[in-house]
GROMACS .gro file of N, CA and C in nm:
model
  342
    1MET      N    1  13.889 -10.485   1.177
    1MET     CA    2  14.017 -10.495   1.081
    1MET      C    3  14.015 -10.644   1.082
    2ASP      N    4  14.028 -10.713   0.932
    2ASP     CA    5  14.047 -10.841   0.973
    2ASP      C    6  14.171 -10.923   0.951
    3ASP      N    7  14.241 -10.828   0.855
    3ASP     CA    8  14.356 -10.865   0.796
    3ASP      C    9  14.474 -10.747   0.842
    4PRO      N   10  14.459 -10.733   0.944
    4PRO     CA   11  14.590 -10.599   0.937
    4PRO      C   12  14.734 -10.594   0.890
    5GLN      N   13  14.792 -10.487   0.796
    5GLN     CA   14  14.899 -10.504   0.740
    5GLN      C   15  15.020 -10.434   0.820
    6SER      N   16  14.984 -10.278   0.832
    6SER     CA   17  15.084 -10.222   0.884
    6SER      C   18  15.107 -10.209   1.059
    7GLN      N   19  15.211 -10.185   1.124
    7GLN     CA   20  15.218 -10.130   1.237
    7GLN      C   21  15.091 -10.053   1.306
    8LEU      N   22  15.056  -9.995   1.244
    8LEU     CA   23  14.931  -9.890   1.279
    8LEU      C   24  14.821  -9.940   1.306
    9GLU      N   25  14.787 -10.015   1.176
    9GLU     CA   26  14.649 -10.109   1.178
    9GLU      C   27  14.652 -10.233   1.271
   10MET      N   28  14.789 -10.297   1.283
   10MET     CA   29  14.748 -10.393   1.381
   10MET      C   30  14.751 -10.325   1.519
   11THR      N   31  14.803 -10.200   1.540
   11THR     CA   32  14.776 -10.128   1.696
   11THR      C   33  14.633 -10.075   1.717
   12SER      N   34  14.580 -10.072   1.578
   12SER     CA   35  14.470  -9.994   1.599
   12SER      C   36  14.376 -10.096   1.608
   13CYS      N   37  14.394 -10.284   1.575
   13CYS     CA   38  14.326 -10.371   1.573
   13CYS      C   39  14.312 -10.418   1.733
   14ALA      N   40  14.461 -10.388   1.772
   14ALA     CA   41  14.455 -10.453   1.891
   14ALA      C   42  14.366 -10.376   2.026
   15ASN      N   43  14.404 -10.219   2.018
   15ASN     CA   44  14.326 -10.108   2.061
   15ASN      C   45  14.177 -10.185   2.029
   16ASP      N   46  14.103 -10.176   1.986
   16ASP     CA   47  13.967 -10.212   1.935
   16ASP      C   48  13.946 -10.353   2.033
   17LYS      N   49  13.991 -10.453   2.006
   17LYS     CA   50  13.995 -10.574   2.071
   17LYS      C   51  13.986 -10.568   2.216
   18TYR      N   52  14.087 -10.505   2.262
   18TYR     CA   53  14.074 -10.405   2.413
   18TYR      C   54  14.013 -10.369   2.457
   19GLU      N   55  13.914 -10.264   2.409
   19GLU     CA   56  13.832 -10.171   2.429
   19GLU      C   57  13.641 -10.302   2.416
   20THR      N   58  13.692 -10.393   2.348
   20THR     CA   59  13.540 -10.423   2.334
   20THR      C   60  13.562 -10.560   2.485
   21ILE      N   61  13.657 -10.637   2.483
   21ILE     CA   62  13.668 -10.714   2.608
   21ILE      C   63  13.662 -10.623   2.762
   22GLN      N   64  13.716 -10.494   2.760
   22GLN     CA   65  13.705 -10.425   2.824
   22GLN      C   66  13.521 -10.394   2.863
   23ASN      N   67  13.442 -10.355   2.773
   23ASN     CA   68  13.318 -10.327   2.781
   23ASN      C   69  13.232 -10.447   2.839
   24LYS      N   70  13.328 -10.549   2.794
   24LYS     CA   71  13.244 -10.651   2.849
   24LYS      C   72  13.280 -10.719   3.059
   25LEU      N   73  13.428 -10.669   3.045
   25LEU     CA   74  13.378 -10.675   3.175
   25LEU      C   75  13.320 -10.564   3.225
   26ASP      N   76  13.325 -10.455   3.193
   26ASP     CA   77  13.215 -10.367   3.286
   26ASP      C   78  13.096 -10.367   3.281
   27THR      N   79  13.060 -10.442   3.183
   27THR     CA   80  12.881 -10.551   3.203
   27THR      C   81  12.921 -10.631   3.290
   28LEU      N   82  13.023 -10.696   3.327
   28LEU     CA   83  13.017 -10.827   3.418
   28LEU      C   84  13.031 -10.765   3.543
   29VAL      N   85  13.083 -10.692   3.559
   29VAL     CA   86  13.121 -10.605   3.723
   29VAL      C   87  12.985 -10.548   3.748
   30THR      N   88  12.870 -10.496   3.622
   30THR     CA   89  12.749 -10.445   3.700
   30THR      C   90  12.660 -10.529   3.706
   31LYS      N   91  12.640 -10.653   3.644
   31LYS     CA   92  12.580 -10.727   3.682
   31LYS      C   93  12.602 -10.809   3.822
   32ILE      N   94  12.709 -10.799   3.853
   32ILE     CA   95  12.755 -10.839   4.011
   32ILE      C   96  12.717 -10.784   4.072
   33LYS      N   97  12.721 -10.620   4.089
   33LYS     CA   98  12.677 -10.554   4.201
   33LYS      C   99  12.513 -10.561   4.185
   34VAL      N  100  12.455 -10.557   4.156
   34VAL     CA  101  12.326 -10.567   4.121
   34VAL      C  102  12.317 -10.711   4.254
   35ARG      N  103  12.385 -10.797   4.244
   35ARG     CA  104  12.380 -10.929   4.313
   35ARG      C  105  12.451 -10.899   4.460
   36VAL      N  106  12.487 -10.814   4.473
   36VAL     CA  107  12.550 -10.807   4.641
   36VAL      C  108  12.509 -10.685   4.719
   37SER      N  109  12.546 -10.673   4.819
   37SER     CA  110  12.495 -10.591   4.920
   37SER      C  111  12.564 -10.474   4.866
   38GLU      N  112  12.529 -10.370   4.930
   38GLU     CA  113  12.558 -10.256   4.865
   38GLU      C  114  12.752 -10.167   4.909
   39ASP      N  115  12.759 -10.265   5.060
   39ASP     CA  116  12.883 -10.257   5.079
   39ASP      C  117  13.000 -10.376   4.993
   40GLN      N  118  12.919 -10.469   4.973
   40GLN     CA  119  13.025 -10.575   4.876
   40GLN      C  120  13.015 -10.503   4.707
   41ALA      N  121  12.927 -10.431   4.685
   41ALA     CA  122  12.943 -10.371   4.583
   41ALA      C  123  13.063 -10.238   4.568
   42ASN      N  124  13.044 -10.196   4.693
   42ASN     CA  125  13.152 -10.058   4.697
   42ASN      C  126  13.279 -10.144   4.714
   43LYS      N  127  13.289 -10.246   4.797
   43LYS     CA  128  13.428 -10.327   4.758
   43LYS      C  129  13.497 -10.368   4.660
   44LEU      N  130  13.377 -10.374   4.590
   44LEU     CA  131  13.406 -10.443   4.431
   44LEU      C  132  13.442 -10.336   4.339
   45ASP      N  133  13.387 -10.210   4.392
   45ASP     CA  134  13.437 -10.076   4.280
   45ASP      C  135  13.568 -10.056   4.350
   46TRP      N  136  13.615 -10.097   4.469
   46TRP     CA  137  13.752 -10.077   4.535
   46TRP      C  138  13.841 -10.131   4.479
   47LEU      N  139  13.843 -10.255   4.452
   47LEU     CA  140  13.899 -10.395   4.413
   47LEU      C  141  13.940 -10.375   4.268
   48GLN      N  142  13.802 -10.338   4.211
   48GLN     CA  143  13.852 -10.291   4.042
   48GLN      C  144  13.956 -10.214   4.006
   49ASN      N  145  13.929 -10.088   4.052
   49ASN     CA  146  14.037  -9.980   4.034
   49ASN      C  147  14.165 -10.025   4.100
   50THR      N  148  14.184 -10.103   4.193
   50THR     CA  149  14.304 -10.138   4.234
   50THR      C  150  14.356 -10.242   4.138
   51TRP      N  151  14.300 -10.357   4.098
   51TRP     CA  152  14.304 -10.420   4.010
   51TRP      C  153  14.383 -10.363   3.847
   52LEU      N  154  14.285 -10.266   3.824
   52LEU     CA  155  14.296 -10.165   3.707
   52LEU      C  156  14.455 -10.080   3.721
   53SER      N  157  14.480 -10.057   3.825
   53SER     CA  158  14.590  -9.988   3.848
   53SER      C  159  14.739 -10.092   3.761
   54VAL      N  160  14.677 -10.204   3.893
   54VAL     CA  161  14.792 -10.312   3.899
   54VAL      C  162  14.825 -10.370   3.739
   55ALA      N  163  14.723 -10.391   3.669
   55ALA     CA  164  14.715 -10.443   3.526
   55ALA      C  165  14.811 -10.346   3.463
   56LYS      N  166  14.750 -10.211   3.450
   56LYS     CA  167  14.809 -10.115   3.355
   56LYS      C  168  14.958 -10.112   3.368
   57ALA      N  169  14.990 -10.099   3.521
   57ALA     CA  170  15.142 -10.105   3.560
   57ALA      C  171  15.216 -10.204   3.518
   58HIS      N  172  15.130 -10.346   3.479
   58HIS     CA  173  15.255 -10.485   3.429
   58HIS      C  174  15.206 -10.437   3.281
   59CYS      N  175  15.126 -10.427   3.210
   59CYS     CA  176  15.142 -10.403   3.044
   59CYS      C  177  15.246 -10.253   3.037
   60THR      N  178  15.211 -10.154   3.100
   60THR     CA  179  15.311 -10.035   3.070
   60THR      C  180  15.462 -10.087   3.062
   61TRP      N  181  15.496 -10.210   3.198
   61TRP     CA  182  15.635 -10.248   3.196
   61TRP      C  183  15.671 -10.357   3.072
   62ILE      N  184  15.547 -10.409   3.015
   62ILE     CA  185  15.594 -10.479   2.917
   62ILE      C  186  15.570 -10.393   2.781
   63LYS      N  187  15.510 -10.314   2.740
   63LYS     CA  188  15.551 -10.181   2.644
   63LYS      C  189  15.706 -10.179   2.646
   64ASP      N  190  15.674 -10.119   2.808
   64ASP     CA  191  15.805 -10.045   2.778
   64ASP      C  192  15.949 -10.115   2.761
   65LEU      N  193  15.967 -10.256   2.722
   65LEU     CA  194  16.054 -10.358   2.735
   65LEU      C  195  16.092 -10.332   2.565
   66TYR      N  196  15.988 -10.259   2.487
   66TYR     CA  197  16.010 -10.268   2.342
   66TYR      C  198  16.050 -10.091   2.315
   67GLY      N  199  16.067 -10.048   2.421
   67GLY     CA  200  16.170  -9.909   2.391
   67GLY      C  201  16.063  -9.822   2.350
   68ARG      N  202  16.086  -9.738   2.235
   68ARG     CA  203  16.004  -9.638   2.189
   68ARG      C  204  15.982  -9.664   2.088
   69GLY      N  205  15.985  -9.752   1.992
   69GLY     CA  206  15.912  -9.831   1.892
   69GLY      C  207  15.755  -9.834   1.874
   70SER      N  208  15.759  -9.874   1.742
   70SER     CA  209  15.611  -9.871   1.746
   70SER      C  210  15.532  -9.981   1.794
   71VAL      N  211  15.572 -10.106   1.817
   71VAL     CA  212  15.514 -10.201   1.863
   71VAL      C  213  15.490 -10.200   2.006
   72GLY      N  214  15.542 -10.120   2.107
   72GLY     CA  215  15.497 -10.116   2.221
   72GLY      C  216  15.325 -10.034   2.232
   73PRO      N  217  15.264  -9.985   2.157
   73PRO     CA  218  15.133  -9.946   2.191
   73PRO      C  219  15.029 -10.096   2.186
   74MET      N  220  15.093 -10.182   2.074
   74MET     CA  221  15.027 -10.294   2.018
   74MET      C  222  15.034 -10.370   2.149
   75GLN      N  223  15.155 -10.398   2.184
   75GLN     CA  224  15.213 -10.497   2.265
   75GLN      C  225  15.104 -10.457   2.420
   76TYR      N  226  15.131 -10.345   2.470
   76TYR     CA  227  15.008 -10.256   2.591
   76TYR      C  228  14.878 -10.334   2.577
   77ASN      N  229  14.852 -10.297   2.448
   77ASN     CA  230  14.683 -10.360   2.428
   77ASN      C  231  14.660 -10.474   2.392
   78ALA      N  232  14.766 -10.558   2.405
   78ALA     CA  233  14.776 -10.689   2.356
   78ALA      C  234  14.731 -10.752   2.526
   79CYS      N  235  14.859 -10.695   2.578
   79CYS     CA  236  14.882 -10.729   2.745
   79CYS      C  237  14.721 -10.685   2.819
   80MET      N  238  14.659 -10.553   2.793
   80MET     CA  239  14.565 -10.540   2.862
   80MET      C  240  14.431 -10.639   2.833
   81SER      N  241  14.435 -10.695   2.715
   81SER     CA  242  14.312 -10.747   2.650
   81SER      C  243  14.326 -10.881   2.760
   82GLU      N  244  14.461 -10.928   2.744
   82GLU     CA  245  14.464 -11.062   2.827
   82GLU      C  246  14.492 -11.044   3.057
   83GLN      N  247  14.486 -10.926   3.028
   83GLN     CA  248  14.468 -10.918   3.147
   83GLN      C  249  14.260 -10.889   3.196
   84VAL      N  250  14.263 -10.826   3.134
   84VAL     CA  251  14.085 -10.843   3.163
   84VAL      C  252  14.019 -10.954   3.139
   85ARG      N  253  14.077 -11.023   2.969
   85ARG     CA  254  14.032 -11.217   3.021
   85ARG      C  255  14.018 -11.264   3.123
   86ASP      N  256  14.151 -11.266   3.188
   86ASP     CA  257  14.157 -11.329   3.320
   86ASP      C  258  14.067 -11.274   3.390
   87ARG      N  259  14.085 -11.124   3.419
   87ARG     CA  260  13.985 -11.128   3.534
   87ARG      C  261  13.836 -11.103   3.508
   88ILE      N  262  13.801 -11.130   3.402
   88ILE     CA  263  13.632 -11.176   3.368
   88ILE      C  264  13.632 -11.320   3.387
   89ASN      N  265  13.748 -11.420   3.378
   89ASN     CA  266  13.735 -11.579   3.393
   89ASN      C  267  13.760 -11.555   3.570
   90ASP      N  268  13.840 -11.466   3.643
   90ASP     CA  269  13.820 -11.469   3.811
   90ASP      C  270  13.655 -11.415   3.899
   91LEU      N  271  13.593 -11.364   3.784
   91LEU     CA  272  13.462 -11.300   3.834
   91LEU      C  273  13.334 -11.369   3.754
   92ARG      N  274  13.328 -11.430   3.667
   92ARG     CA  275  13.215 -11.464   3.597
   92ARG      C  276  13.166 -11.556   3.671
   93LEU      N  277  13.184 -11.667   3.716
   93LEU     CA  278  13.124 -11.729   3.813
   93LEU      C  279  13.027 -11.676   3.941
   94LEU      N  280  13.062 -11.588   3.961
   94LEU     CA  281  12.979 -11.492   4.094
   94LEU      C  282  12.825 -11.464   3.998
   95LEU      N  283  12.810 -11.471   3.913
   95LEU     CA  284  12.656 -11.481   3.853
   95LEU      C  285  12.589 -11.539   3.849
   96CYS      N  286  12.617 -11.679   3.935
   96CYS     CA  287  12.609 -11.799   3.918
   96CYS      C  288  12.515 -11.826   4.102
   97GLU      N  289  12.426 -11.932   4.120
   97GLU     CA  290  12.398 -11.947   4.209
   97GLU      C  291  12.511 -11.976   4.330
   98GLY      N  292  12.499 -11.934   4.482
   98GLY     CA  293  12.573 -11.968   4.540
   98GLY      C  294  12.756 -11.911   4.542
   99TYR      N  295  12.699 -11.816   4.416
   99TYR     CA  296  12.853 -11.717   4.376
   99TYR      C  297  12.976 -11.803   4.307
  100GLY      N  298  12.898 -11.922   4.219
  100GLY     CA  299  12.953 -12.016   4.132
  100GLY      C  300  13.035 -12.140   4.205
  101MET      N  301  12.960 -12.133   4.345
  101MET     CA  302  13.008 -12.259   4.466
  101MET      C  303  12.970 -12.393   4.391
  102THR      N  304  12.822 -12.386   4.288
  102THR     CA  305  12.752 -12.514   4.219
  102THR      C  306  12.830 -12.553   4.101
  103GLY      N  307  12.862 -12.436   4.050
  103GLY     CA  308  12.951 -12.428   3.939
  103GLY      C  309  12.898 -12.330   3.807
  104GLU      N  310  12.908 -12.386   3.731
  104GLU     CA  311  12.880 -12.249   3.563
  104GLU      C  312  12.687 -12.229   3.558
  105CYS      N  313  12.667 -12.146   3.513
  105CYS     CA  314  12.549 -12.134   3.494
  105CYS      C  315  12.517 -12.064   3.373
  106SER      N  316  12.404 -12.022   3.320
  106SER     CA  317  12.411 -11.963   3.163
  106SER      C  318  12.451 -11.833   3.172
  107ALA      N  319  12.456 -11.756   3.286
  107ALA     CA  320  12.518 -11.651   3.269
  107ALA      C  321  12.630 -11.615   3.271
  108SER      N  322  12.702 -11.725   3.338
  108SER     CA  323  12.874 -11.752   3.368
  108SER      C  324  12.887 -11.768   3.215
  109LYS      N  325  12.839 -11.877   3.146
  109LYS     CA  326  12.908 -11.886   3.028
  109LYS      C  327  12.888 -11.795   2.907
  110GLU      N  328  12.781 -11.731   2.938
  110GLU     CA  329  12.782 -11.616   2.849
  110GLU      C  330  12.943 -11.511   2.831
  111TYR      N  331  13.024 -11.573   2.961
  111TYR     CA  332  13.193 -11.459   2.914
  111TYR      C  333  13.268 -11.598   2.925
  112GLU      N  334  13.257 -11.712   2.881
  112GLU     CA  335  13.395 -11.817   2.835
  112GLU      C  336  13.393 -11.787   2.749
  113ASN      N  337  13.544 -11.801   2.712
  113ASN     CA  338  13.627 -11.856   2.603
  113ASN      C  339  13.614 -11.714   2.514
  114LEU      N  340  13.647 -11.585   2.593
  114LEU     CA  341  13.665 -11.466   2.507
  114LEU      C  342  13.766 -11.423   2.466
   0.00000   0.00000   0.00000
């Protein structure tokens, strides 16, 4: 939706953006897990679950600031998109040589400026 007008359309648009960026995070995590040991992959799964719980709690708190109004779900989705974007930025260099110690690489650049 290029130009949402109603609250329902804006909420739907925010949800679509969240789902799109969440899919990018899921793909990134899968790519990282291929590069690390099984033990580290299991730890990353645990960390992702923990991170997701905190992100959801934070965004629920943001949504609740708006009471029971119709803007709350849109704010939740926008918040989750921002949380996921930040998480991608935290993880993307792990795709590079030395897990990012040598800087950016083509694989990490795929995830910049989302």
